[in-house]
Amino acid sequence: MANIYPYGCFTHAVVRGIPESFGKLAEGGEGLQTDLAKAQRQMGVLTGALRQKVGLQLIEIPAVSELPESWRIEDVAVIQGDTALITRPLKQQRRAEAEAVRRVLNELKLTVLEMGDEEGRSAGATLEGSDVLFTGKEFFVGISKHTNHRGAEVLADTFKDFAVSTVPVCGGSRLKNICSMGGPDTIIISSSDGAKKTLRMMEQLTDHHYEILTVPEDVAANCVYIRGPAKVDFLLHPTAEECPNSVPAFQRLTDYTLLPTACSEASKLGAALSSLCLLINKKPNY
Amino acid sequence: MTTEVGSETDVKKEPEKDPEVQQQTEQPEEPADHTASTSADQPQEQIQSGQAESDQEAAVSPEPSSPPAAGTQKKEKGISRFLPPWLKRQKSQSQDKPSESSAPPKQESVELKEEEEETSQPKEEVDAGGAAAASTEQTEEVKEVREEVQTEEKEKEKEEEESIGSADTQPVREEKEGELEVEEKEEEKKEEEKKEEGKKEEEKKEEGKKEEKQLIQQEASVLSTHKVNKKMKMVVCHVTLLDGSQFSCEVEKRTKGQYLFFQVCEHLNLLEKDYFGLSFKDHAEQRCWLDITKEIKRQIRNSQWQFTFSVKFYPPDPSQLTEDITRYLLCLQLRQDISSGRLPCSFVTHALLGSYTLQAELGDHDPDEHRLDYISDFQFAPNQTKELEEKVVELHKSHRGMTPAQADTQFLENAKKLSMYGVDLHHAKDSEGVDIMLGVCANGLLIYKDRLRINRFAWPKILKISYKRSNFYIKIRPGEAEQFESTVGFKLPNHRAAKRVWKVCVEHHTFFRLVSPEHPTKTKFLTLGSKFRYSGRTQAQTRQASSLIDRPAPNFQRSSSKRLSRSLDGAPVVSVSDYSQAAGAGENGPALELNSDSKSPQVEVMEEPNVDAATSITSEMAFEQTDGTGAPERKDLDKTQEDVLKHQASISELKRSFMEARPEPRPSQWDKHLSGSPVTSLRLQAHGSLEEELTSLFLSKACFSGLSGSCSTTAVPAEVPQETPPRPGTDSRDTSKNAEVKPEVDDQPEVIEVVEETVVIEEIVKAKPKSPAPEASIPVETEVKEERSLSSDSESEEEAEYHAQPPSTSISIQQIKEEPEEEQEAELTQQAPPSVIESQPSAEAAEPGPAAEEEKAAERTHEPLPTTDEAPNGHALQAEAPPTAEEEEPHIVNGSASRVEAEHLPQVICCSEPPVVKTEMVTISDTFAAQKTEISTKEVPIVHTETKTITYEAAQLDGNGDGEPGVLMTAQTITSESLCTTTTTHITKTLKGGQSETRIEKRIVITGDSDIDHDQALAQAIKEAKEQHPDMSVTRVVVHKETELAEDED
């Protein structure tokens, strides 16, 4: 179909700066000491890798202090092809984050769709992008405390070309905490029991075949795969410090350019590499 | 007992409840420890009132009809007694609801409709048959059929002539017509040749004729007398093609779907037709696939002869299709699917697909010619916006230079990736009552909740698919971690829907998953409760066949543009016949034998493997006739009427004795059965049903005559009749029936028919030769062995459900499923010879040809074989002649014997009552012609199923045997299924003190909703059992009925 390509071809990335308020009000951040400066540094490394190593056009939305979690930009929109669905995060206060993102996506000439009113069909629907795994062929939506069936239905209505399957999120708070794409047909997944359970469900639900790359650490399960403009496979993954046991697994990916990218501060808040960016493909293939 | 009635209201009053509970009711006849007498309120009332009415009915019922029907009537009467009285009441109330399923021989008073006319046909045939009986020509049957055709034509001609006059004269005209017909009929025999010519003309007239029928209804009373003379009816079928155009085709009313389908394919010049099918809307507006192996009329019932040609199996990879025309048709289907919203896709995809459509239909974008509005004729999406159109045009421009075929290919390449491509959705509820959708596709079964996929069962994971009532079940292969299989159940809106899903699953599984017919066992795994199979080619086969297509790419027009598209070089179109040959070749290849299209397995069977088998059967048939009339062995279909009557006399007596007992109230549907002749029960159609029955007939025969040899033999082959006979019969029927239709039809696999027709009876036959006949026993054993070997191939575990009560005597149960496979059948057929009994075609066999269904059913035994070209009557006679003579005697003896036995028979016994379910337990003691009984009813409102068990048991006749254990010689179980019935036959042979005893137990499961004439089916089954084993006696009849209440009232 018009917009089914192998996963990983992206031309643009959208990120949002780390605000001063980083770590405050953030979920799970209560007892943790986060280092704002370190977080900002890590963000800088990420953006640098995306821009210079991978070669994407990078759009950086300035941080806003009033939105302490706005850097988790992945939650705010689900983008596939030319279509972007602005999500409805669980936390009411996060919904304001969408405004800037919406503007950017419109500027990129994406078809930006909303989840609709609070009333009616999508009433009560919640959806966060970090619960959505798009494989290039289909969507898996993790049903978690952040994302419910209603939200998944809206997603399915938005991306009609694709099968949208719901899977329970076991062993993590968000689907992408336990798995991510590691290639056009490769899913990287944690070896935790919960993740395995989720994987089994995904395998049951899919019509397609995926290679599975199992990594021993949860944190390693979230990577960012991008097939760069030069047809090079890039994998941004947590550094060896964060996931010492998983690096060998990444190295099994042949012909990949591995880009260790630290994300430890965001991790403390339950986020991961993929949480920090929205990837977009603006290069039509037809 | 006049009409069959369509009302099934009573049954369904109960609110529908939990599927699980219903399931429990399945156990057919568990000895009832509960007395079901607790709450006897409503039901009892019903019973009583029903009884009263039934009495009335009985008085009224014997309506005179044409002489040949008399026998049938008699029988019917008996049956009707057997059937629940309140049914009758129902019937009277709803007389005006005609149902095709059963055509009562004599209904004068009811509304006259098409069906009635049809009904009359059988009679006619019988008459004709009777007349022709004297003649010894083998070809008689064929002739008759042709004659009928002619008659029909003439009729129409007459009509036309007369219609020229004025509409006012119509009634009169009709009368005349009838008279004229009669006259003509006599002349017809000379004029066979003319038949073909007239055919074309008829088509035009058909339209007018339909209108006339309306009028005819009003004249029912007048016409009724003339009806008898009407013969084969032609009907115009309207088929909506994929490009929206209409294709009209005149078909004989009794023709099978494939005739029409092939006509359409021929019209379309389509060779890769296995991906396509015809569908129709049933009375509930549900789209149903026409089973091309079955009669159209039976499937559409009262619906219009209006069909839609569409894609049935969406090829996962359209690029593998051989011909562009096939891809084009697939494109048309997908465009429909998309614009109707059935195949959802995104804006972008709509635009892209739309642009390919334009390119294919209009060619390159022409800025001068193609303004923006040039696409307004096209519907690209359910909600087409200006924006979309603009996008489409924009993309269209980019396709410059693409040929139509290329554009179609691109279209398909994109469309096939859509997640809902080729997914056939059905509404259902999961076990918790949540609304879901079941999506059947090439890879398996998908479960959706709203638009979300929540589960998926690939074919390899599915062990069994079944449905019961409105529930649909899949049994899942245990995963690595799991130890046990699990079964997932879904609740469909009604039985019909459940069955529809089930069928679609069976078909998809077979088509997409089964690559090679070499593994017939695989196909079996999907058969529970129905004999339905996908009988067409699998995808693998059709691909193989397609690869043999060797014709220049046909020219065809793309609908909107009418532009000639020439895919290669515009060579002339080659006729389809070429293809069929090619296909045939392909099929003959190692792997392919299941083809329904070009080659009939049946034929092969008959011809190749064993001439003997056919021969033997034939010969047996001959015997039977001989019995009745003492006439020469050649028989005509119809001639047998008398014989049949005689033959059935004993049966009917037996039945009567059974039936005198007052059965408890049953669902109204059963009424139909009563009214209809038993024979008609054959026309069961498996449509949604909320009822299930388990019927067991036990026929036990003590054969004291010196003829023990024959008797004993009989026992074993007993099952054969059910399985094999139908085919030969069918063949002949087809031949005759479709004579005009053409050879093509003849070639069609008869397997289908068998499937369809299989009615079910369970019998236990005991043959106890007083004088042990060594010879007899030996042959028997041999036979058994053969069967065993066969059975080893087949896996029939799925029958387990239905096997709740294996005969106690049988140690090892081996099941042979009746599969449309030639070989198996062939062997069975061979076994047939020994027993006269077997020669009788099973009830199901009586798929009504155009000819009299009823009669056939009645005579089943006699008619089927004779005329078939393939059926080596000649052979049979010659080869088997000696045995025949012998057989004659026994038969007679048997007949009387059975009669006698019948009289002692019934004495009641047991009732079963499954726990959780609302149960009505009725105990009927039926002694010798006496009636009745104690009926207790228990009604528990909580559940929605109703289970009834009635047992008739003969006073123990089999004196000799039961006391001693005996030595089990053989035991076997044979299972055959049809759409709505499953027959399991257990045959056990035991040797006791030098006597061999054969016990045949038949378990018949009739599944279906109100559409099915359960009573008739039952009656038929009983009758068949008796007919098949005239020399055996029925020792036990257990009727176990489960009714799902308050549902499926559509």
Short mmCIF file of N, CA and C in Angstrom, two decimals, chain B residues 589-696:
data_model
loop_
_atom_site.label_atom_id
_atom_site.label_comp_id
_atom_site.label_asym_id
_atom_site.label_seq_id
_atom_site.Cartn_x
_atom_site.Cartn_y
_atom_site.Cartn_z
N GLY B 589 -2.89 -35.11 -12.26
CA GLY B 589 -1.55 -35.16 -11.72
C GLY B 589 -1.59 -35.79 -10.36
N PRO B 590 -0.46 -36.11 -9.91
CA PRO B 590 -0.33 -36.88 -8.68
C PRO B 590 -1.15 -36.30 -7.54
N ALA B 591 -1.04 -35.04 -7.43
CA ALA B 591 -1.60 -34.46 -6.23
C ALA B 591 -3.09 -34.22 -6.28
N LEU B 592 -3.59 -34.05 -7.43
CA LEU B 592 -4.92 -33.49 -7.46
C LEU B 592 -6.00 -34.50 -7.74
N GLU B 593 -6.80 -34.64 -6.79
CA GLU B 593 -7.93 -35.50 -7.10
C GLU B 593 -9.22 -34.93 -6.63
N LEU B 594 -9.13 -33.88 -5.96
CA LEU B 594 -10.35 -33.36 -5.35
C LEU B 594 -11.14 -32.50 -6.30
N ASN B 595 -10.66 -32.34 -7.45
CA ASN B 595 -11.30 -31.38 -8.30
C ASN B 595 -12.75 -31.62 -8.49
N SER B 596 -13.41 -30.59 -8.30
CA SER B 596 -14.83 -30.74 -8.55
C SER B 596 -15.11 -30.26 -9.94
N ASP B 597 -14.29 -29.43 -10.40
CA ASP B 597 -14.63 -28.74 -11.62
C ASP B 597 -14.72 -29.61 -12.84
N SER B 598 -13.62 -30.14 -13.17
CA SER B 598 -13.65 -30.75 -14.47
C SER B 598 -13.84 -32.25 -14.41
N LYS B 599 -13.41 -32.80 -13.34
CA LYS B 599 -13.55 -34.24 -13.37
C LYS B 599 -14.34 -34.71 -12.20
N SER B 600 -15.14 -35.64 -12.44
CA SER B 600 -15.86 -36.12 -11.30
C SER B 600 -15.18 -37.35 -10.79
N PRO B 601 -14.81 -37.26 -9.58
CA PRO B 601 -14.18 -38.39 -8.93
C PRO B 601 -15.08 -39.60 -9.04
N GLN B 602 -16.30 -39.29 -8.91
CA GLN B 602 -17.27 -40.34 -8.91
C GLN B 602 -17.10 -41.22 -10.12
N VAL B 603 -17.08 -40.55 -11.16
CA VAL B 603 -17.00 -41.29 -12.40
C VAL B 603 -15.81 -42.20 -12.36
N GLU B 604 -14.77 -41.63 -11.94
CA GLU B 604 -13.57 -42.43 -11.89
C GLU B 604 -13.77 -43.66 -11.04
N VAL B 605 -14.35 -43.41 -9.96
CA VAL B 605 -14.54 -44.51 -9.05
C VAL B 605 -15.29 -45.63 -9.74
N MET B 606 -16.34 -45.21 -10.26
CA MET B 606 -17.19 -46.23 -10.82
C MET B 606 -16.47 -46.96 -11.95
N GLU B 607 -15.83 -46.22 -12.72
CA GLU B 607 -15.25 -46.85 -13.89
C GLU B 607 -14.01 -47.65 -13.57
N GLU B 608 -13.11 -46.96 -12.96
CA GLU B 608 -11.83 -47.62 -12.83
C GLU B 608 -11.76 -48.70 -11.76
N PRO B 609 -11.78 -48.24 -10.58
CA PRO B 609 -11.36 -49.13 -9.51
C PRO B 609 -12.13 -50.41 -9.58
N ASN B 610 -13.38 -50.25 -9.71
CA ASN B 610 -14.10 -51.48 -9.69
C ASN B 610 -15.35 -51.36 -10.48
N VAL B 611 -15.29 -51.98 -11.53
CA VAL B 611 -16.55 -52.14 -12.23
C VAL B 611 -17.41 -53.00 -11.34
N ASP B 612 -16.75 -53.81 -10.66
CA ASP B 612 -17.45 -54.77 -9.83
C ASP B 612 -18.37 -54.10 -8.85
N ALA B 613 -17.80 -53.15 -8.22
CA ALA B 613 -18.58 -52.51 -7.19
C ALA B 613 -19.88 -52.01 -7.75
N ALA B 614 -19.73 -51.28 -8.76
CA ALA B 614 -20.92 -50.70 -9.35
C ALA B 614 -21.85 -51.82 -9.73
N THR B 615 -21.26 -52.75 -10.33
CA THR B 615 -22.04 -53.86 -10.78
C THR B 615 -22.82 -54.46 -9.64
N SER B 616 -22.10 -54.70 -8.65
CA SER B 616 -22.74 -55.40 -7.56
C SER B 616 -23.90 -54.59 -7.03
N ILE B 617 -23.65 -53.38 -6.88
CA ILE B 617 -24.73 -52.56 -6.36
C ILE B 617 -25.93 -52.64 -7.25
N THR B 618 -25.63 -52.44 -8.45
CA THR B 618 -26.71 -52.43 -9.39
C THR B 618 -27.51 -53.71 -9.27
N SER B 619 -26.78 -54.71 -9.23
CA SER B 619 -27.47 -55.97 -9.22
C SER B 619 -28.36 -56.06 -8.00
N GLU B 620 -27.87 -55.61 -6.99
CA GLU B 620 -28.67 -55.68 -5.78
C GLU B 620 -29.94 -54.90 -5.92
N MET B 621 -29.75 -53.80 -6.46
CA MET B 621 -30.92 -52.99 -6.64
C MET B 621 -31.95 -53.78 -7.40
N ALA B 622 -31.43 -54.38 -8.36
CA ALA B 622 -32.32 -55.15 -9.19
C ALA B 622 -33.09 -56.15 -8.34
N PHE B 623 -32.39 -56.73 -7.47
CA PHE B 623 -33.05 -57.72 -6.65
C PHE B 623 -34.25 -57.14 -5.96
N GLU B 624 -33.99 -56.10 -5.42
CA GLU B 624 -35.07 -55.55 -4.63
C GLU B 624 -36.30 -55.36 -5.46
N GLN B 625 -36.07 -54.83 -6.55
CA GLN B 625 -37.23 -54.63 -7.38
C GLN B 625 -37.91 -55.94 -7.64
N THR B 626 -37.08 -56.81 -7.92
CA THR B 626 -37.60 -58.11 -8.21
C THR B 626 -38.50 -58.57 -7.09
N ASP B 627 -38.03 -58.30 -5.96
CA ASP B 627 -38.82 -58.71 -4.81
C ASP B 627 -40.24 -58.22 -4.93
N GLY B 628 -40.30 -56.98 -5.08
CA GLY B 628 -41.62 -56.39 -5.05
C GLY B 628 -42.48 -56.91 -6.16
N THR B 629 -42.00 -56.79 -7.32
CA THR B 629 -42.86 -57.06 -8.45
C THR B 629 -42.61 -58.39 -9.09
N GLY B 630 -41.48 -58.85 -8.89
CA GLY B 630 -41.16 -60.06 -9.62
C GLY B 630 -40.90 -59.71 -11.06
N ALA B 631 -40.79 -58.50 -11.32
CA ALA B 631 -40.56 -58.05 -12.68
C ALA B 631 -39.12 -58.33 -13.05
N PRO B 632 -38.84 -58.15 -14.28
CA PRO B 632 -37.46 -58.32 -14.73
C PRO B 632 -36.53 -57.39 -13.97
N GLU B 633 -35.33 -57.76 -14.00
CA GLU B 633 -34.41 -57.05 -13.13
C GLU B 633 -34.15 -55.62 -13.52
N ARG B 634 -34.28 -55.35 -14.70
CA ARG B 634 -34.04 -53.96 -15.05
C ARG B 634 -35.14 -53.16 -14.44
N LYS B 635 -34.75 -52.06 -13.99
CA LYS B 635 -35.82 -51.28 -13.41
C LYS B 635 -35.77 -49.90 -13.94
N ASP B 636 -36.84 -49.29 -13.78
CA ASP B 636 -36.91 -47.88 -14.08
C ASP B 636 -37.05 -47.23 -12.75
N LEU B 637 -36.76 -46.01 -12.77
CA LEU B 637 -36.86 -45.30 -11.52
C LEU B 637 -38.24 -45.46 -10.97
N ASP B 638 -39.12 -45.21 -11.82
CA ASP B 638 -40.46 -44.99 -11.32
C ASP B 638 -41.20 -46.27 -11.14
N LYS B 639 -40.81 -47.16 -11.90
CA LYS B 639 -41.56 -48.36 -11.93
C LYS B 639 -41.73 -48.90 -10.53
N THR B 640 -40.80 -48.69 -9.79
CA THR B 640 -40.75 -49.31 -8.49
C THR B 640 -41.84 -48.88 -7.55
N GLN B 641 -42.49 -47.93 -7.91
CA GLN B 641 -43.48 -47.39 -7.00
C GLN B 641 -44.19 -48.47 -6.22
N GLU B 642 -44.73 -49.34 -6.95
CA GLU B 642 -45.49 -50.39 -6.27
C GLU B 642 -44.59 -51.15 -5.32
N ASP B 643 -43.50 -51.46 -5.89
CA ASP B 643 -42.58 -52.25 -5.07
C ASP B 643 -42.29 -51.53 -3.79
N VAL B 644 -42.03 -50.31 -4.02
CA VAL B 644 -41.69 -49.52 -2.87
C VAL B 644 -42.80 -49.61 -1.86
N LEU B 645 -43.93 -49.45 -2.36
CA LEU B 645 -45.05 -49.46 -1.43
C LEU B 645 -45.06 -50.76 -0.66
N LYS B 646 -44.97 -51.77 -1.42
CA LYS B 646 -44.97 -53.07 -0.75
C LYS B 646 -43.84 -53.13 0.25
N HIS B 647 -42.79 -52.78 -0.32
CA HIS B 647 -41.59 -52.87 0.47
C HIS B 647 -41.73 -52.08 1.75
N GLN B 648 -42.35 -51.02 1.59
CA GLN B 648 -42.46 -50.15 2.75
C GLN B 648 -43.60 -50.51 3.66
N ALA B 649 -44.41 -51.31 3.14
CA ALA B 649 -45.55 -51.66 3.95
C ALA B 649 -45.10 -52.12 5.32
N SER B 650 -44.18 -53.01 5.25
CA SER B 650 -43.71 -53.53 6.52
C SER B 650 -43.08 -52.43 7.33
N ILE B 651 -42.38 -51.64 6.65
CA ILE B 651 -41.72 -50.54 7.35
C ILE B 651 -42.74 -49.66 8.01
N SER B 652 -43.70 -49.34 7.22
CA SER B 652 -44.67 -48.42 7.76
C SER B 652 -45.38 -49.04 8.96
N GLU B 653 -45.57 -50.30 8.85
CA GLU B 653 -46.19 -50.92 10.01
C GLU B 653 -45.33 -50.75 11.24
N LEU B 654 -44.13 -51.04 11.00
CA LEU B 654 -43.21 -50.91 12.11
C LEU B 654 -43.26 -49.50 12.65
N LYS B 655 -43.19 -48.63 11.74
CA LYS B 655 -43.18 -47.25 12.17
C LYS B 655 -44.44 -46.92 12.91
N ARG B 656 -45.47 -47.39 12.35
CA ARG B 656 -46.72 -47.04 12.98
C ARG B 656 -46.71 -47.48 14.42
N SER B 657 -46.25 -48.66 14.58
CA SER B 657 -46.25 -49.14 15.94
C SER B 657 -45.44 -48.22 16.82
N PHE B 658 -44.38 -47.77 16.25
CA PHE B 658 -43.60 -46.81 17.02
C PHE B 658 -44.35 -45.53 17.24
N MET B 659 -44.98 -45.17 16.20
CA MET B 659 -45.52 -43.83 16.22
C MET B 659 -46.79 -43.70 16.99
N GLU B 660 -47.38 -44.80 17.22
CA GLU B 660 -48.63 -44.68 17.91
C GLU B 660 -48.43 -44.02 19.24
N ALA B 661 -47.34 -44.25 19.74
CA ALA B 661 -47.07 -43.59 21.00
C ALA B 661 -47.12 -42.10 20.79
N ARG B 662 -47.60 -41.44 21.78
CA ARG B 662 -47.67 -40.00 21.64
C ARG B 662 -46.36 -39.41 22.06
N PRO B 663 -45.76 -38.85 21.17
CA PRO B 663 -44.52 -38.17 21.53
C PRO B 663 -44.84 -36.88 22.26
N GLU B 664 -43.93 -36.46 22.94
CA GLU B 664 -44.13 -35.20 23.65
C GLU B 664 -44.04 -34.07 22.64
N PRO B 665 -44.44 -32.97 23.12
CA PRO B 665 -44.44 -31.80 22.24
C PRO B 665 -43.05 -31.52 21.73
N ARG B 666 -43.05 -31.10 20.55
CA ARG B 666 -41.77 -30.70 20.02
C ARG B 666 -41.91 -29.37 19.35
N PRO B 667 -40.81 -28.87 19.01
CA PRO B 667 -40.83 -27.57 18.34
C PRO B 667 -41.64 -27.65 17.07
N SER B 668 -42.12 -26.53 16.76
CA SER B 668 -43.05 -26.49 15.64
C SER B 668 -42.42 -26.95 14.35
N GLN B 669 -41.19 -26.77 14.26
CA GLN B 669 -40.57 -27.13 12.98
C GLN B 669 -40.87 -28.57 12.63
N TRP B 670 -41.02 -29.27 13.65
CA TRP B 670 -41.21 -30.68 13.38
C TRP B 670 -42.48 -30.91 12.63
N ASP B 671 -43.31 -29.99 12.74
CA ASP B 671 -44.56 -30.15 12.02
C ASP B 671 -44.34 -30.42 10.56
N LYS B 672 -43.46 -29.67 10.10
CA LYS B 672 -43.22 -29.80 8.68
C LYS B 672 -43.02 -31.25 8.32
N HIS B 673 -42.31 -31.83 9.15
CA HIS B 673 -41.94 -33.19 8.82
C HIS B 673 -43.17 -34.03 8.70
N LEU B 674 -44.01 -33.80 9.62
CA LEU B 674 -45.21 -34.60 9.61
C LEU B 674 -45.90 -34.43 8.29
N SER B 675 -46.08 -33.22 7.99
CA SER B 675 -46.88 -32.97 6.82
C SER B 675 -46.17 -33.46 5.58
N GLY B 676 -44.95 -33.18 5.53
CA GLY B 676 -44.24 -33.58 4.35
C GLY B 676 -44.13 -35.07 4.29
N SER B 677 -43.95 -35.54 3.15
CA SER B 677 -43.74 -36.97 3.08
C SER B 677 -42.36 -37.24 3.62
N PRO B 678 -42.22 -38.37 4.12
CA PRO B 678 -40.94 -38.71 4.73
C PRO B 678 -39.83 -38.54 3.71
N VAL B 679 -40.17 -38.83 2.57
CA VAL B 679 -39.16 -38.80 1.54
C VAL B 679 -38.56 -37.43 1.45
N THR B 680 -39.40 -36.50 1.54
CA THR B 680 -38.92 -35.15 1.34
C THR B 680 -37.91 -34.77 2.38
N SER B 681 -37.92 -35.47 3.40
CA SER B 681 -36.99 -35.09 4.46
C SER B 681 -35.59 -35.05 3.93
N LEU B 682 -35.42 -35.71 2.89
CA LEU B 682 -34.08 -35.76 2.33
C LEU B 682 -33.60 -34.40 2.00
N ARG B 683 -34.51 -33.59 1.74
CA ARG B 683 -34.07 -32.29 1.32
C ARG B 683 -33.64 -31.43 2.47
N LEU B 684 -33.16 -32.00 3.40
CA LEU B 684 -32.75 -31.21 4.54
C LEU B 684 -31.74 -30.23 4.07
N GLN B 685 -31.85 -29.11 4.61
CA GLN B 685 -30.78 -28.20 4.33
C GLN B 685 -30.24 -27.77 5.64
N ALA B 686 -29.01 -27.63 5.63
CA ALA B 686 -28.44 -27.26 6.89
C ALA B 686 -28.46 -25.78 6.96
N HIS B 687 -29.40 -25.31 7.64
CA HIS B 687 -29.39 -23.90 7.84
C HIS B 687 -29.50 -23.74 9.31
N GLY B 688 -29.35 -22.63 9.68
CA GLY B 688 -29.23 -22.40 11.08
C GLY B 688 -30.24 -23.17 11.80
N SER B 689 -29.86 -23.71 12.87
CA SER B 689 -30.85 -24.45 13.52
C SER B 689 -30.58 -24.39 14.96
N LEU B 690 -31.58 -24.50 15.64
CA LEU B 690 -31.38 -24.49 17.05
C LEU B 690 -31.65 -25.84 17.59
N GLU B 691 -31.82 -26.73 16.74
CA GLU B 691 -32.16 -28.01 17.28
C GLU B 691 -31.17 -29.03 16.86
N GLU B 692 -31.03 -29.93 17.69
CA GLU B 692 -30.22 -31.03 17.27
C GLU B 692 -30.89 -32.27 17.73
N GLU B 693 -30.70 -33.25 16.98
CA GLU B 693 -31.31 -34.47 17.40
C GLU B 693 -30.29 -35.56 17.31
N LEU B 694 -30.47 -36.41 18.17
CA LEU B 694 -29.72 -37.63 18.00
C LEU B 694 -30.75 -38.70 17.86
N THR B 695 -30.63 -39.38 16.86
CA THR B 695 -31.60 -40.41 16.68
C THR B 695 -30.88 -41.72 16.54
N SER B 696 -31.35 -42.61 17.25
CA SER B 696 -30.76 -43.92 17.06
C SER B 696 -31.84 -44.89 16.67
#
